[in-house]
Coordinates of C-alpha atoms in Angstrom, one line a residue:
M157 CA 78.6 97.1 114.2
K158 CA 82.5 96.8 115.2
V159 CA 83.4 97.5 111.4
F160 CA 87.9 97.3 110.2
A161 CA 88.8 97.7 107.0
Y162 CA 92.1 96.9 106.5
A163 CA 93.5 98.0 102.4
A164 CA 96.6 98.7 100.2
A165 CA 96.3 102.9 100.0
Q166 CA 95.8 102.7 96.4
F167 CA 92.3 101.5 97.6
E168 CA 91.4 104.1 100.8
H169 CA 88.5 106.0 99.2
S170 CA 86.6 102.5 97.8
A171 CA 87.9 100.6 101.5
R172 CA 85.7 104.1 103.5
R173 CA 82.8 103.6 101.2
V174 CA 82.7 99.5 101.7
A175 CA 83.3 99.5 105.8
G176 CA 81.2 103.1 106.3
V177 CA 83.9 104.4 108.3
T178 CA 82.1 108.3 107.0
T179 CA 79.2 107.2 108.6
H180 CA 79.7 105.6 111.2
A181 CA 81.4 105.5 114.3
S182 CA 82.4 102.3 114.8
A183 CA 84.0 101.6 111.5
R184 CA 88.2 102.0 111.2
L185 CA 90.0 101.4 108.2
A186 CA 93.9 101.3 108.4
L187 CA 96.1 101.9 105.2
S188 CA 99.0 100.1 103.9
P189 CA 101.1 102.1 103.0
P190 CA 101.9 104.3 105.8
S191 CA 101.3 100.9 107.9
V192 CA 103.7 97.4 107.4
A193 CA 103.5 94.8 109.4
E194 CA 105.9 95.6 111.3
T195 CA 103.8 98.6 113.0
F196 CA 100.1 96.8 112.6
N197 CA 98.7 95.8 115.6
P198 CA 96.8 92.4 114.9
H199 CA 94.1 92.5 117.6
D200 CA 93.0 96.0 115.8
L201 CA 90.9 93.0 113.6
E202 CA 88.8 91.8 116.1
A203 CA 85.6 93.7 114.7
D204 CA 81.8 92.0 114.1
F205 CA 82.7 93.0 110.0
L206 CA 86.3 92.9 109.5
F207 CA 86.7 93.9 105.5
V208 CA 90.7 92.9 103.5
K209 CA 91.6 94.6 100.5
L210 CA 95.1 94.1 100.0
H211 CA 96.8 92.2 98.1
G212 CA 97.8 88.4 98.4
L213 CA 100.3 86.4 96.0
P214 CA 99.4 82.2 95.1
E215 CA 101.6 79.9 98.7
Q216 CA 102.9 83.0 100.3
P217 CA 101.7 83.5 104.3
Y218 CA 102.1 87.5 104.1
W219 CA 99.6 89.7 103.1
Y220 CA 100.5 93.7 101.1
G221 CA 100.1 97.2 100.1
D222 CA 101.1 99.7 98.5
D223 CA 104.4 98.8 96.4
W224 CA 104.4 95.4 97.7
L225 CA 105.5 96.2 100.7
T226 CA 104.4 93.4 104.2
A227 CA 101.1 94.7 105.7
L228 CA 99.8 91.6 107.7
R229 CA 101.8 88.4 108.2
A230 CA 100.4 84.5 109.0
D231 CA 101.7 84.5 112.5
Q232 CA 99.9 88.1 112.7
V233 CA 96.5 87.1 112.1
T234 CA 96.5 83.9 114.1
E235 CA 97.2 86.3 117.6
A236 CA 93.8 88.1 116.7
D237 CA 90.3 86.7 118.4
L238 CA 88.2 86.5 115.3
S239 CA 85.6 84.2 116.7
K240 CA 83.5 86.6 116.5
T241 CA 84.0 88.3 113.1
V242 CA 83.0 87.8 109.8
V243 CA 85.8 88.1 107.7
F244 CA 84.9 89.8 103.7
V245 CA 88.5 89.0 101.5
C246 CA 89.6 90.9 98.8
N247 CA 93.0 90.3 98.2
C248 CA 93.6 87.5 95.1
F249 CA 94.4 84.3 95.8
L250 CA 93.3 84.0 99.3
P251 CA 92.3 79.7 99.4
E252 CA 95.8 79.4 97.5
S253 CA 97.5 80.5 100.6
P254 CA 98.5 79.9 104.0
M255 CA 96.6 83.4 104.7
L256 CA 93.4 81.5 105.2
Q257 CA 94.4 79.1 107.6
A258 CA 95.9 81.1 109.7
L259 CA 91.9 83.1 109.6
K260 CA 90.9 79.9 110.5
D261 CA 93.1 79.5 112.6
A262 CA 92.6 83.1 114.1
G263 CA 89.1 81.3 114.8
A264 CA 87.2 83.3 112.5
P265 CA 83.9 81.6 111.8
W266 CA 83.0 83.2 108.5
I267 CA 85.2 83.9 106.0
I268 CA 84.0 85.0 102.8
G269 CA 86.4 85.5 99.6
G270 CA 88.0 84.1 96.2
H271 CA 89.9 82.0 94.2
G272 CA 93.4 83.1 91.9
L273 CA 93.0 86.9 91.0
N274 CA 90.3 88.7 92.4
Y275 CA 88.7 92.3 90.5
A276 CA 88.8 95.3 92.5
R277 CA 89.3 97.9 90.5
P278 CA 91.7 101.5 92.4
D279 CA 90.0 104.0 93.3
D280 CA 91.3 105.9 90.6
A281 CA 89.8 103.8 88.4
T282 CA 86.2 104.3 90.5
A283 CA 85.8 108.6 89.9
D284 CA 82.2 107.5 89.3
G285 CA 82.1 107.1 93.0
V286 CA 80.7 103.3 91.9
L287 CA 81.3 100.0 94.1
I288 CA 81.2 97.0 91.3
G289 CA 82.3 93.5 92.1
P290 CA 83.9 92.8 95.6
D291 CA 83.8 95.8 95.9
L292 CA 79.9 96.0 96.4
L293 CA 79.1 92.7 97.6
A294 CA 81.2 93.4 100.8
L295 CA 79.0 96.3 101.4
T296 CA 75.9 95.1 100.8
M297 CA 77.2 92.1 103.0
R298 CA 78.1 95.3 105.4
R299 CA 74.3 96.8 105.3
A300 CA 72.6 93.6 105.9
L301 CA 74.6 92.7 108.7
A302 CA 74.3 95.7 110.6
W303 CA 70.4 95.7 110.0
G304 CA 70.3 92.6 112.2
F305 CA 70.5 89.7 108.6
P306 CA 72.2 86.9 110.4
P307 CA 76.0 86.2 107.6
D308 CA 74.2 83.2 106.0
V309 CA 71.4 85.2 104.9
A310 CA 73.8 88.9 104.4
F311 CA 76.0 86.6 102.2
F312 CA 72.8 85.4 100.2
I313 CA 71.2 88.9 100.2
A314 CA 74.6 90.3 98.3
R315 CA 75.3 87.5 96.0
K316 CA 70.9 88.4 95.1
R317 CA 71.9 92.5 94.0
L318 CA 75.0 91.4 92.2
R319 CA 73.0 88.4 90.2
L320 CA 70.6 91.3 89.8
K321 CA 72.9 93.4 88.4
R322 CA 72.1 94.4 85.0
V323 CA 75.8 95.1 83.1
K324 CA 78.0 91.7 83.3
D325 CA 81.5 92.5 83.7
I326 CA 84.9 90.4 84.7
A327 CA 84.7 92.3 88.9
T328 CA 80.6 91.3 88.8
T329 CA 80.9 87.6 87.3
D330 CA 84.2 87.3 89.9
A331 CA 82.0 88.3 92.8
L332 CA 79.2 85.4 92.2
Q333 CA 82.2 82.9 92.4
F334 CA 83.5 84.4 95.8
E335 CA 82.0 81.7 98.5
V336 CA 82.4 81.3 102.4
F337 CA 85.0 79.3 103.7
A338 CA 84.3 78.2 107.3

């Protein structure tokens, strides 16, 4: 399974784990910075599983990396062929921005994300190596897809894993509100 992750540099370690970059030769990761919209190849988004962990704002046709550098524009997303891609977005304000429509216009049949603010910890807060909330949801979904489950079942399995957690924190509560936009 081909996996691509695009994340703000502060999320490198968690994005690397979610995407399986260290364990799977077919998984790749781009970070912003150094990657920015002007240098990013939108065809890199074309994968079986696309994990995005950048920053989003309502009504903005952009996603941002660290220091609010523009990492990706809506017009770049529409250049990609995402017709065979399951897209998992940890960014804030996915449905409140034109970026959701850009993913749809690129043909993505499965887009998972959340409304409003989303609670993904920066890497300095995950020194224990434990993934929480949206990251854990995405990791479980990627693994279920790799095992051959269809996207709807993979999403069900991932949500079930989160519901079974004993600790109910804000990140878990937030991730359980993620939905499929298609």
